[in-house]
Short mmCIF file of C-alpha atoms in Angstrom, two decimals:
data_model
loop_
_atom_site.label_atom_id
_atom_site.label_comp_id
_atom_site.label_asym_id
_atom_site.label_seq_id
_atom_site.Cartn_x
_atom_site.Cartn_y
_atom_site.Cartn_z
CA MET A 35 -0.12 -24.22 -6.40
CA SER A 36 3.10 -22.35 -6.66
CA ILE A 37 5.01 -21.49 -3.45
CA LEU A 38 4.56 -17.80 -4.40
CA ASP A 39 0.77 -18.03 -4.65
CA LEU A 40 0.77 -19.09 -0.83
CA THR A 41 -0.08 -16.19 1.85
CA ALA A 42 2.44 -15.58 4.62
CA VAL A 43 0.75 -17.44 7.08
CA ALA A 44 0.07 -20.52 5.08
CA LEU A 45 3.85 -20.33 3.95
CA GLY A 46 5.04 -20.30 7.51
CA LYS A 47 3.08 -23.30 8.38
CA LYS A 48 4.45 -25.19 5.55
CA ILE A 49 7.91 -24.23 6.28
CA LYS A 50 7.24 -25.28 10.11
CA ALA A 51 5.74 -28.59 8.82
CA GLY A 52 8.81 -29.35 6.76
CA GLU A 53 6.94 -29.24 3.31
CA ILE A 54 9.20 -26.09 2.43
CA THR A 55 12.38 -24.58 3.39
CA ALA A 56 12.87 -20.92 3.99
CA VAL A 57 15.81 -21.24 1.47
CA GLU A 58 13.46 -22.38 -1.19
CA ALA A 59 10.80 -19.85 -0.27
CA THR A 60 13.43 -17.14 -0.47
CA LYS A 61 14.77 -18.26 -3.88
CA ALA A 62 11.16 -18.39 -5.32
CA ALA A 63 10.90 -14.71 -4.37
CA LEU A 64 14.01 -13.65 -5.79
CA ALA A 65 13.53 -15.60 -9.05
CA GLN A 66 10.16 -13.66 -9.34
CA ILE A 67 12.01 -10.31 -8.50
CA LYS A 68 14.57 -11.01 -11.37
CA THR A 69 11.82 -11.74 -13.64
CA LEU A 70 9.31 -8.90 -13.18
CA GLU A 71 11.61 -5.99 -11.64
CA PRO A 72 12.53 -4.74 -15.18
CA VAL A 73 8.96 -4.13 -15.88
CA LEU A 74 7.59 -3.07 -12.49
CA ASN A 75 10.65 -1.60 -10.62
CA CYS A 76 9.12 -2.34 -7.05
CA TYR A 77 12.61 -2.49 -5.36
CA VAL A 78 15.20 0.21 -4.95
CA THR A 79 17.46 -2.40 -3.19
CA VAL A 80 17.36 -6.08 -3.42
CA ASP A 81 19.64 -7.85 -1.01
CA GLU A 82 19.92 -11.25 -2.76
CA GLU A 83 23.13 -12.55 -0.88
CA GLY A 84 22.06 -11.23 2.43
CA ALA A 85 18.38 -12.84 2.04
CA LEU A 86 19.78 -16.33 1.42
CA LYS A 87 22.39 -16.11 4.17
CA ARG A 88 19.71 -15.09 6.36
CA ALA A 89 17.41 -17.98 5.20
CA GLU A 90 19.81 -20.64 5.74
CA GLU A 91 20.32 -19.45 9.34
CA VAL A 92 16.53 -19.24 9.81
CA GLN A 93 15.85 -22.66 8.47
CA ARG A 94 18.41 -23.95 10.96
CA GLN A 95 16.66 -22.06 13.89
CA ILE A 96 13.20 -23.45 12.89
CA GLU A 97 14.81 -27.03 12.79
CA ASP A 98 16.08 -26.82 16.12
CA GLY A 99 13.02 -25.04 17.72
CA THR A 100 14.47 -21.81 18.46
CA LEU A 101 11.95 -20.06 16.07
CA THR A 102 8.48 -21.30 16.16
CA GLY A 103 6.29 -18.24 15.31
CA PRO A 104 3.80 -17.98 12.30
CA LEU A 105 6.24 -15.80 10.30
CA ALA A 106 9.44 -17.73 10.79
CA GLY A 107 11.27 -18.37 7.40
CA VAL A 108 8.84 -15.93 5.40
CA PRO A 109 10.42 -13.48 3.03
CA VAL A 110 9.32 -9.83 3.46
CA ALA A 111 10.05 -6.63 1.80
CA ILE A 112 10.68 -3.25 3.52
CA LYS A 113 9.65 -0.06 2.51
CA ASP A 114 12.75 2.25 1.84
CA ASN A 115 12.03 4.82 4.37
CA MET A 116 12.79 2.26 7.40
CA CYS A 117 16.36 2.04 8.50
CA THR A 118 17.99 -1.41 7.94
CA GLU A 119 21.54 -1.78 9.73
CA GLY A 120 24.28 -1.75 6.72
CA LEU A 121 21.51 -2.00 3.83
CA LEU A 122 20.85 1.18 1.83
CA THR A 123 18.04 3.27 2.90
CA THR A 124 17.37 6.04 0.53
CA CYS A 125 13.60 7.08 1.00
CA SER A 126 13.90 6.97 -2.88
CA SER A 127 15.80 10.26 -2.78
CA LYS A 128 18.80 11.41 -4.43
CA ILE A 129 19.94 12.96 -1.14
CA LEU A 130 20.12 9.62 0.82
CA ASP A 131 21.59 7.78 -2.33
CA ASN A 132 24.61 6.57 -0.20
CA PHE A 133 22.97 6.16 3.34
CA LYS A 134 23.42 3.05 5.16
CA PRO A 135 22.16 3.07 8.55
CA THR A 136 23.82 1.99 11.75
CA TYR A 137 20.69 0.73 13.41
CA THR A 138 17.43 -1.15 12.40
CA ALA A 139 14.12 0.21 13.15
CA GLU A 140 12.19 -1.19 15.93
CA ALA A 141 9.34 -2.70 13.67
CA VAL A 142 11.93 -4.45 11.26
CA ARG A 143 13.59 -5.66 14.30
CA ASN A 144 10.71 -7.36 15.79
CA LEU A 145 10.00 -9.02 12.32
CA GLU A 146 13.74 -10.09 12.48
CA ALA A 147 13.14 -11.74 15.87
CA ALA A 148 10.09 -13.43 14.57
CA GLY A 149 12.35 -14.83 11.77
CA ALA A 150 11.11 -13.06 8.94
CA ILE A 151 13.86 -12.65 5.97
CA ILE A 152 14.45 -9.46 4.56
CA LEU A 153 14.58 -9.57 0.62
CA GLY A 154 15.24 -5.69 0.01
CA LYS A 155 13.86 -2.22 0.22
CA THR A 156 10.80 -1.18 -1.76
CA ASN A 157 10.32 1.70 -3.91
CA MET A 158 8.13 4.69 -2.77
CA ASP A 159 7.35 8.36 -3.27
CA GLU A 160 10.53 10.41 -2.55
CA PHE A 161 10.24 10.98 1.49
CA ALA A 162 6.78 9.18 1.32
CA MET A 163 5.59 12.56 -0.26
CA GLY A 164 3.14 11.54 -3.24
CA SER A 165 0.16 9.24 -3.98
CA THR A 166 1.58 7.40 -7.00
CA THR A 167 5.21 6.40 -6.39
CA GLU A 168 6.18 8.35 -9.37
CA THR A 169 8.24 11.07 -7.33
CA SER A 170 10.97 8.42 -6.77
CA ALA A 171 14.45 9.30 -7.65
CA TYR A 172 14.81 5.83 -9.00
CA GLY A 173 12.03 5.95 -11.50
CA GLU A 174 8.31 5.00 -11.07
CA THR A 175 6.88 1.76 -9.95
CA LYS A 176 4.14 0.39 -12.20
CA ASN A 177 0.87 -1.38 -11.37
CA PRO A 178 0.97 -5.10 -11.65
CA TRP A 179 -2.56 -5.25 -12.91
CA ASN A 180 -1.55 -3.10 -15.57
CA PRO A 181 1.93 -1.56 -16.03
CA GLU A 182 0.50 1.52 -17.67
CA HIS A 183 -1.19 2.70 -14.52
CA VAL A 184 0.29 3.88 -11.17
CA PRO A 185 0.58 1.23 -8.21
CA GLY A 186 -0.67 4.27 -5.73
CA GLY A 187 1.70 5.79 -3.00
CA SER A 188 3.52 6.53 -1.23
CA SER A 189 3.93 2.67 -0.37
CA GLY A 190 3.50 1.60 -3.95
CA GLY A 191 6.49 -0.48 -4.13
CA SER A 192 5.44 -2.54 -1.16
CA CYS A 193 1.84 -3.05 -2.34
CA ALA A 194 2.89 -3.81 -5.94
CA ALA A 195 5.65 -6.07 -4.72
CA VAL A 196 2.87 -8.27 -2.74
CA ALA A 197 0.41 -8.11 -5.60
CA ALA A 198 3.15 -9.33 -8.14
CA ASN A 199 4.33 -12.11 -5.72
CA GLU A 200 7.77 -10.52 -5.47
CA CYS A 201 7.27 -11.12 -1.69
CA PHE A 202 4.74 -12.74 0.80
CA PHE A 203 4.35 -9.53 2.72
CA ALA A 204 5.75 -6.01 3.19
CA LEU A 205 5.96 -3.24 5.61
CA GLY A 206 4.68 0.22 4.48
CA SER A 207 4.15 3.49 6.03
CA ASP A 208 0.94 5.65 6.30
CA THR A 209 1.09 9.46 6.68
CA GLY A 210 -2.13 10.29 4.86
CA GLY A 211 -3.32 7.12 3.27
CA SER A 212 -0.11 5.73 2.15
CA ILE A 213 -0.77 2.15 2.82
CA ARG A 214 -4.58 1.92 2.31
CA GLN A 215 -4.54 3.81 -1.05
CA PRO A 216 -2.09 1.63 -2.88
CA SER A 217 -3.33 -1.52 -1.40
CA SER A 218 -6.68 -0.55 -3.17
CA PHE A 219 -5.07 0.13 -6.25
CA CYS A 220 -2.99 -3.01 -6.41
CA GLY A 221 -5.66 -5.09 -5.02
CA VAL A 222 -4.07 -6.30 -1.75
CA THR A 223 -4.75 -5.83 2.11
CA GLY A 224 -3.24 -3.17 4.04
CA ILE A 225 -3.60 -2.10 7.67
CA LYS A 226 -2.55 1.46 9.00
CA PRO A 227 -3.05 0.94 13.03
CA THR A 228 -3.77 3.43 15.78
CA TYR A 229 -1.22 6.21 16.00
CA GLY A 230 1.21 4.69 18.63
CA THR A 231 0.78 1.10 18.37
CA VAL A 232 3.81 0.45 16.07
CA SER A 233 6.97 2.02 17.21
CA ARG A 234 8.27 4.89 14.79
CA TYR A 235 12.02 4.25 15.87
CA GLY A 236 13.99 4.06 12.74
CA LEU A 237 11.19 5.16 10.43
CA ILE A 238 12.46 8.25 8.66
CA ALA A 239 10.01 11.11 9.58
CA TYR A 240 7.88 12.88 7.15
CA GLY A 241 4.99 14.21 9.37
CA SER A 242 5.68 13.08 12.97
CA SER A 243 2.30 13.39 14.20
CA LEU A 244 0.73 11.61 11.36
CA ASP A 245 3.43 8.61 10.26
CA GLN A 246 2.54 5.10 11.32
CA ILE A 247 4.12 1.80 10.08
CA GLY A 248 1.77 -1.20 9.18
CA PRO A 249 1.45 -4.37 7.11
CA VAL A 250 0.54 -5.14 3.68
CA ALA A 251 -0.20 -8.74 2.73
CA LYS A 252 -2.54 -10.88 0.37
CA ASP A 253 -5.26 -11.08 3.09
CA VAL A 254 -6.63 -10.02 6.45
CA THR A 255 -5.27 -12.89 8.34
CA ASP A 256 -1.81 -12.15 7.19
CA CYS A 257 -2.18 -8.45 8.16
CA ALA A 258 -3.36 -9.51 11.64
CA THR A 259 -0.53 -11.65 12.09
CA ILE A 260 1.95 -9.17 11.02
CA LEU A 261 0.48 -6.47 13.12
CA GLU A 262 0.42 -8.81 16.04
CA THR A 263 4.33 -9.24 15.46
CA ILE A 264 5.41 -5.48 15.09
CA ALA A 265 3.37 -4.13 17.62
CA SER A 266 4.99 -3.10 20.76
CA TYR A 267 5.85 -0.51 23.34
CA ASP A 268 9.33 1.05 22.59
CA LYS A 269 10.78 3.57 25.05
CA LYS A 270 12.84 4.91 22.22
CA ASP A 271 9.62 6.22 20.61
CA SER A 272 8.07 9.03 23.05
CA THR A 273 4.64 8.52 21.27
CA SER A 274 4.63 4.61 21.49
CA MET A 275 1.59 3.33 23.51
CA LYS A 276 1.56 0.52 26.05
CA ARG A 277 -0.93 -1.87 24.96
CA GLU A 278 -2.21 -5.12 26.46
CA ASP A 279 -4.63 -5.91 23.62
CA CYS A 280 -2.50 -6.69 20.73
CA ASP A 281 -3.83 -10.42 20.08
CA PHE A 282 -5.30 -8.92 16.81
CA THR A 283 -5.76 -12.72 15.58
CA SER A 284 -8.24 -13.40 17.85
CA ALA A 285 -10.34 -10.99 16.00
CA LEU A 286 -10.41 -13.48 12.88
CA VAL A 287 -14.01 -14.79 13.11
CA ASP A 288 -16.51 -14.91 10.34
CA ASP A 289 -19.09 -13.11 12.72
CA VAL A 290 -20.55 -9.66 12.33
CA LYS A 291 -23.62 -10.08 13.79
CA GLY A 292 -24.80 -7.15 15.76
CA MET A 293 -21.86 -5.19 14.56
CA ARG A 294 -23.00 -1.55 13.88
CA ILE A 295 -21.40 -0.29 10.68
CA GLY A 296 -21.93 3.47 9.66
CA ILE A 297 -21.68 4.63 6.02
CA PRO A 298 -20.78 8.41 5.60
CA ARG A 299 -22.94 10.11 2.92
CA ASP A 300 -20.16 12.63 2.65
CA TYR A 301 -18.12 9.83 1.00
CA PHE A 302 -20.39 9.16 -1.37
CA GLY A 303 -21.21 12.49 -3.09
CA GLU A 304 -19.32 14.26 -6.12
CA GLY A 305 -16.06 13.16 -7.34
CA LEU A 306 -16.83 9.39 -6.39
CA ASP A 307 -16.26 7.03 -9.41
CA PRO A 308 -19.60 5.18 -10.10
CA GLU A 309 -17.98 1.87 -10.44
CA VAL A 310 -16.21 2.35 -7.15
CA LYS A 311 -19.47 3.66 -5.54
CA ASP A 312 -21.32 0.39 -6.76
CA ALA A 313 -18.51 -2.00 -5.32
CA ILE A 314 -18.24 -0.17 -2.05
CA LEU A 315 -21.99 -0.57 -1.58
CA LYS A 316 -22.33 -4.14 -2.58
CA ALA A 317 -19.57 -5.07 -0.01
CA ALA A 318 -21.63 -3.27 2.62
CA LYS A 319 -24.53 -5.43 1.48
CA VAL A 320 -22.40 -8.54 2.07
CA LEU A 321 -21.60 -7.54 5.54
CA GLU A 322 -25.29 -6.54 6.31
CA GLU A 323 -26.56 -10.13 4.89
CA LYS A 324 -24.05 -11.56 7.38
CA GLY A 325 -25.95 -9.75 10.47
CA ALA A 326 -24.25 -6.34 10.69
CA VAL A 327 -26.48 -3.29 11.16
CA VAL A 328 -25.41 -1.03 8.23
CA GLU A 329 -26.96 2.61 8.03
CA GLU A 330 -25.93 6.05 6.55
CA PHE A 331 -25.01 8.83 8.55
CA ASP A 332 -23.43 12.28 8.30
CA LEU A 333 -19.72 12.63 9.11
CA SER A 334 -19.22 16.36 8.44
CA LEU A 335 -15.89 18.32 8.10
CA VAL A 336 -14.83 15.97 5.36
CA GLU A 337 -13.98 18.94 3.13
CA TYR A 338 -11.72 20.52 5.53
CA ALA A 339 -9.42 17.52 5.90
CA ILE A 340 -7.19 17.85 2.74
CA PRO A 341 -6.19 21.38 3.70
CA ALA A 342 -5.76 20.66 7.28
CA TYR A 343 -3.79 17.78 6.43
CA TYR A 344 -1.52 19.41 3.90
CA VAL A 345 -0.75 22.39 6.21
CA ILE A 346 0.07 20.17 9.07
CA ALA A 347 2.20 17.68 7.19
CA SER A 348 4.06 20.29 5.13
CA ALA A 349 5.06 21.94 8.33
CA GLU A 350 6.17 19.19 10.04
CA ALA A 351 8.14 17.96 6.83
CA SER A 352 9.86 21.22 6.55
CA SER A 353 11.34 20.97 10.20
CA ASN A 354 12.08 17.14 9.80
CA LEU A 355 13.86 17.18 6.51
CA SER A 356 16.18 20.13 7.41
CA ARG A 357 18.57 17.64 8.90
CA PHE A 358 19.58 16.51 5.38
CA ASP A 359 22.08 19.17 4.47
CA GLY A 360 25.01 17.25 3.12
CA VAL A 361 27.04 17.65 6.27
CA LYS A 362 27.20 14.19 8.10
CA TYR A 363 25.74 11.62 5.60
CA GLY A 364 23.84 11.64 2.31
CA TYR A 365 24.31 13.61 -1.00
CA ARG A 366 26.89 16.52 -0.95
CA THR A 367 27.42 18.64 -4.17
CA LYS A 368 30.58 18.39 -5.81
CA GLU A 369 31.30 21.98 -6.29
CA TYR A 370 30.46 24.96 -3.79
CA GLU A 371 31.99 27.85 -2.23
CA GLY A 372 31.37 28.00 1.37
CA LEU A 373 29.04 26.19 3.95
CA HIS A 374 25.98 28.08 3.01
CA ASN A 375 26.52 27.56 -0.85
CA MET A 376 27.01 23.82 0.02
CA TYR A 377 23.72 23.58 1.81
CA LYS A 378 21.91 25.35 -0.85
CA LYS A 379 23.43 23.28 -3.64
CA SER A 380 23.06 20.07 -2.03
CA ARG A 381 19.48 20.52 -1.18
CA SER A 382 18.65 21.90 -4.41
CA GLU A 383 20.19 18.92 -6.25
CA GLY A 384 19.51 16.22 -3.81
CA PHE A 385 15.70 17.02 -3.23
CA GLY A 386 13.00 16.44 -6.06
CA PRO A 387 10.20 19.08 -6.91
CA GLU A 388 7.52 17.32 -4.97
CA VAL A 389 9.70 17.48 -1.83
CA LYS A 390 10.79 21.02 -2.57
CA ARG A 391 7.14 22.12 -2.95
CA ARG A 392 6.07 20.73 0.45
CA ILE A 393 9.14 22.30 2.35
CA MET A 394 8.35 25.58 0.78
CA LEU A 395 4.78 25.27 1.95
CA GLY A 396 5.42 23.96 5.39
CA SER A 397 8.10 26.73 5.83
CA PHE A 398 5.53 29.10 4.74
CA VAL A 399 2.76 28.29 7.22
CA LEU A 400 5.27 28.31 10.14
CA SER A 401 6.65 31.71 9.27
CA SER A 402 6.15 34.72 11.32
CA GLY A 403 2.68 36.26 10.64
CA TYR A 404 1.07 33.17 8.93
CA TYR A 405 1.72 30.60 11.89
CA ASP A 406 -1.64 31.72 13.69
CA ALA A 407 -3.61 32.09 10.05
CA TYR A 408 -2.59 28.75 8.91
CA TYR A 409 -0.78 26.09 11.08
CA LEU A 410 -2.97 27.02 14.35
CA LYS A 411 -6.10 26.90 12.22
CA ALA A 412 -5.06 23.53 11.04
CA LEU A 413 -4.53 22.12 14.27
CA ARG A 414 -7.82 23.42 15.64
CA THR A 415 -9.44 21.68 12.56
CA LYS A 416 -7.48 18.63 13.20
CA ALA A 417 -8.97 18.47 16.79
CA LEU A 418 -12.57 19.20 15.36
CA ILE A 419 -12.10 16.11 12.99
CA LYS A 420 -11.13 13.89 16.07
CA LYS A 421 -14.42 15.12 17.88
CA ALA A 422 -16.66 14.18 14.66
CA PHE A 423 -15.16 10.55 14.66
CA ASP A 424 -15.54 10.33 18.41
CA LYS A 425 -19.32 11.27 18.01
CA ALA A 426 -19.58 8.78 15.22
CA PHE A 427 -17.95 5.97 17.09
CA GLU A 428 -20.65 6.51 20.13
CA LYS A 429 -22.93 5.07 17.65
CA TYR A 430 -20.82 2.69 15.49
CA ASP A 431 -18.46 -0.06 15.67
CA VAL A 432 -16.97 0.12 12.30
CA ILE A 433 -17.04 2.89 9.38
CA LEU A 434 -17.11 1.89 5.83
CA GLY A 435 -16.36 3.83 2.71
CA PRO A 436 -13.93 3.82 -0.24
CA ALA A 437 -10.20 3.87 0.09
CA ALA A 438 -9.96 6.16 -3.03
CA PRO A 439 -12.46 8.17 -5.22
CA ALA A 440 -11.39 6.10 -8.32
CA THR A 441 -9.21 3.09 -9.50
CA ALA A 442 -5.60 3.86 -10.41
CA PRO A 443 -5.02 6.47 -12.87
CA LYS A 444 -2.56 6.18 -15.81
CA LEU A 445 1.28 6.79 -15.24
CA GLY A 446 1.97 10.88 -15.75
CA GLU A 447 -1.78 11.97 -15.15
CA SER A 448 -1.39 12.84 -11.71
CA LEU A 449 2.02 14.51 -11.59
CA SER A 450 0.90 17.22 -14.04
CA ASP A 451 -1.91 18.29 -11.69
CA PRO A 452 -0.34 18.13 -7.96
CA LEU A 453 -3.72 19.41 -6.62
CA GLN A 454 -5.69 16.47 -8.26
CA MET A 455 -3.18 14.01 -6.68
CA TYR A 456 -3.74 15.75 -3.21
CA LEU A 457 -7.57 15.45 -3.62
CA GLY A 458 -7.01 11.61 -4.29
CA ASP A 459 -6.39 11.27 -0.45
CA ILE A 460 -9.65 12.73 0.54
CA TYR A 461 -11.11 9.39 2.05
CA THR A 462 -8.06 8.29 4.07
CA ILE A 463 -6.46 11.51 5.28
CA SER A 464 -8.95 12.18 8.19
CA VAL A 465 -8.18 8.70 9.84
CA ASN A 466 -4.31 10.03 10.10
CA LEU A 467 -5.40 13.48 11.43
CA ALA A 468 -7.60 11.51 14.13
CA GLY A 469 -5.05 8.80 14.96
CA LEU A 470 -7.46 5.99 14.17
CA PRO A 471 -7.03 2.59 12.60
CA GLY A 472 -8.07 2.05 9.07
CA MET A 473 -7.63 -1.02 6.57
CA ALA A 474 -8.21 -1.46 2.90
CA VAL A 475 -9.55 -4.76 1.69
CA PRO A 476 -9.91 -5.74 -2.16
CA CYS A 477 -13.51 -5.59 -3.06
CA GLY A 478 -13.93 -6.02 -6.89
CA LYS A 479 -12.52 -4.58 -10.08
CA ASP A 480 -13.84 -1.96 -12.62
CA SER A 481 -14.42 -2.22 -16.52
CA LYS A 482 -10.78 -1.71 -17.11
CA GLY A 483 -9.96 -4.61 -14.74
CA LEU A 484 -8.29 -2.58 -11.84
CA PRO A 485 -8.94 -3.26 -8.37
CA ILE A 486 -11.23 -1.59 -6.09
CA GLY A 487 -10.64 -1.26 -2.27
CA LEU A 488 -13.01 -1.08 0.40
CA GLN A 489 -11.86 1.10 3.59
CA LEU A 490 -12.85 0.08 7.23
CA ILE A 491 -12.09 2.62 10.03
CA GLY A 492 -12.32 1.85 13.79
CA ASP A 493 -12.33 3.89 16.84
CA CYS A 494 -8.82 4.19 18.66
CA PHE A 495 -7.17 0.97 19.63
CA LYS A 496 -10.25 -0.75 18.12
CA GLU A 497 -8.29 -2.71 15.15
CA LYS A 498 -10.04 -5.76 16.34
CA ASN A 499 -13.26 -4.35 14.95
CA ILE A 500 -12.13 -3.64 11.54
CA ILE A 501 -10.19 -7.02 11.44
CA ARG A 502 -13.37 -8.76 12.01
CA ALA A 503 -15.27 -6.99 9.72
CA GLY A 504 -12.46 -7.27 6.92
CA TYR A 505 -12.20 -10.75 7.65
CA ALA A 506 -16.08 -11.45 7.53
CA TYR A 507 -16.36 -9.82 4.21
CA GLU A 508 -12.89 -11.30 2.79
CA CYS A 509 -14.49 -15.05 3.45
CA SER A 510 -17.22 -14.17 0.93
CA ARG A 511 -14.61 -13.80 -1.93
CA SER A 512 -11.16 -15.14 -3.08
CA TYR A 513 -8.11 -13.26 -3.57
CA GLU A 514 -6.95 -12.67 -7.30
CA THR A 515 -3.46 -12.42 -8.56
CA PRO A 516 -2.58 -10.27 -11.70
CA GLU A 517 -1.97 -12.04 -14.93
CA LEU A 518 1.39 -10.67 -15.15
CA ALA A 519 2.54 -12.36 -11.86
CA LYS A 520 1.00 -15.57 -13.05
CA ALA A 521 2.73 -15.56 -16.23
CA ALA A 522 6.00 -15.09 -14.62
CA GLU A 523 5.40 -17.79 -12.16
CA ALA A 524 4.44 -20.06 -14.77
CA LYS A 525 7.84 -19.51 -16.32
CA LEU A 526 9.54 -20.32 -13.01
CA ASP A 527 7.49 -23.34 -12.37
CA GLY A 528 9.38 -24.87 -15.28
CA GLU A 529 6.42 -25.07 -17.83
CA PRO A 530 7.99 -26.25 -21.34
CA VAL A 531 9.60 -23.43 -23.45
CA MET A 532 7.94 -23.43 -26.94
CA ALA A 533 9.93 -24.38 -29.95
CA LYS A 534 11.73 -21.48 -31.34
CA GLU A 535 9.85 -21.33 -34.65
CA ALA A 536 6.54 -21.33 -32.56
CA GLU A 537 7.76 -18.78 -30.32
CA ALA A 538 9.12 -16.53 -32.97
CA LYS A 539 5.35 -16.70 -34.47
CA LYS A 540 3.68 -16.04 -31.42
CA ARG A 541 5.86 -13.32 -30.36
CA ALA A 542 5.15 -11.50 -33.66
CA GLU A 543 1.44 -11.96 -33.16
CA ALA A 544 1.58 -10.48 -29.77
CA GLU A 545 3.54 -7.71 -30.94
CA LYS A 546 1.03 -6.71 -33.57
CA LYS A 547 -1.81 -6.96 -31.08
CA ALA A 548 0.12 -4.88 -28.40
CA ALA A 549 0.64 -2.18 -30.97
CA ASN A 550 -3.03 -1.49 -30.85
CA SER A 551 -3.85 -2.48 -27.32
CA SER A 552 -2.83 -1.83 -23.68
CA ASP A 553 -4.43 -4.85 -22.32
CA VAL A 554 -2.80 -6.44 -19.28
CA ALA A 555 -3.28 -9.95 -20.75
CA VAL A 556 -1.22 -9.04 -23.65
CA LEU A 557 1.61 -7.63 -21.47
CA ALA A 558 1.50 -11.00 -19.49
CA ALA A 559 1.64 -13.02 -22.66
CA LEU A 560 4.92 -11.09 -23.68
CA VAL A 561 6.35 -11.83 -20.16
CA GLN A 562 5.65 -15.36 -20.86
CA LEU A 563 7.11 -15.54 -24.27
CA GLU A 564 10.48 -13.75 -23.24
CA ALA A 565 11.45 -16.98 -21.66
CA GLY A 566 13.63 -18.02 -24.70
CA GLY A 567 15.67 -14.74 -25.16
CA GLU A 568 19.23 -15.05 -25.00
CA SER A 569 20.00 -12.36 -22.26
CA TYR A 570 17.85 -11.51 -19.32
CA GLU A 571 17.83 -7.88 -20.50
CA GLY A 572 16.59 -8.94 -23.78
CA LYS A 573 14.02 -11.31 -22.52
CA LEU A 574 11.65 -8.44 -21.33
CA ALA A 575 12.45 -6.04 -24.10
CA VAL A 576 9.41 -6.56 -25.85
CA ALA A 577 7.19 -6.07 -22.73
CA SER A 578 9.10 -3.05 -21.88
CA VAL A 579 8.75 -1.57 -25.38
CA VAL A 580 5.09 -1.91 -24.70
CA MET A 581 4.87 -0.66 -21.10
CA ASN A 582 6.87 2.37 -22.10
CA ARG A 583 4.82 3.38 -25.19
#
């Protein structure tokens, strides 16, 4: 097994035992990044020098007994909306293209204190506004399972990086499903904790009442361990909660006997892909066979979640993003006449179309004459949705459903119809409106070979219930790695490179096949073949041509 195939916890154990060093693990991840980044574009910034220097320092601290935690020496990727002192933090926006924070987000500090090694900052939808990671000012991220498809969003870079073995785990943020939906699309596990569990200090705000930082990893064990590490009370965040029950790893038991699991009928109506529906119901059957009590129920108010969410989130975004004006930091237009003209031109040039759309919508619903009609009504709807969940959790321990109505769409399909992109968040948004914990766990693939994700929802501060259910389900199946990542690893592991004649022949055959196919196996074969190229840029030229057809 390659180093890169290890889970974060498994790698931490091997580093602690002296079987692998933190430096070796970091070099392996950086090599994978160099191989796959021209294809996938998971990162905005890769801090190779800083990561290797930090790895050496962490290794010394592990050896002298200073660092003993489960994540010591494990390389991590951070979503690019979390501040990292001295390291470029852009929110994937042109308006922050030169911003290097003077402080580090509390969740990231907790990871650093535990000995994690930051590899870099991952790509995302601009200011976390989007569901495909296509609104980034630095180019879209591609799905490792098939680079013609999106990875989901807004934490698409983090989820794709974990799936492609470009890091061992990552941090994402979730405002309306931005951890769970891309985790589903990329075949990885992601948790959105109860609002207030993880400090938002240093997280560049989108919707302050909805944003929450959470982990993305290969399995439930990793996610529980990471969440245990980053969860903490922080007086710098006024919404931070003091919790005594943050021992999330204690819920990692393969036992769901007597657990009451509810399946909302509302989640299985029109608009849900039949293949996704079948995979979710099969997962529910697995839990039922393990002793859980599974039954259907009516959740209600689901159809009101999307309009309520986009009114509230856009209103908060229009306020939060007013600070980006080109005065103290970030992008400033080169030519302007007077202060107000500088504001207008800097913001017009610095923000992308999706961000502008949401700022305008937010400004409209907060304006005089419309505040009561839209914003207050949305807040009342939010309260009703919370009451509906409270009623459901009087009867059930966990609510089970899909993370997304379909598998990952092709690149470009969603941006042409923003409303359709918004509707893709229908199963995840309610969780944020109610401040609940939710988790996405891989539960199969569709006929195109794209991952399907199961969503587990718990009551406030009951993360242990969804971790227990997720772990029990996960024990019935094994983690799968995309062919693209395997091919890159095979090259890095030093498999013999083909003779030039054989390579040229195979390359020609692969190009011919690729001309008539978008099959991911072909793309993986091309990545493997490129090992003999003269330059790094040339190595991935063939694969890049296929992927950008």
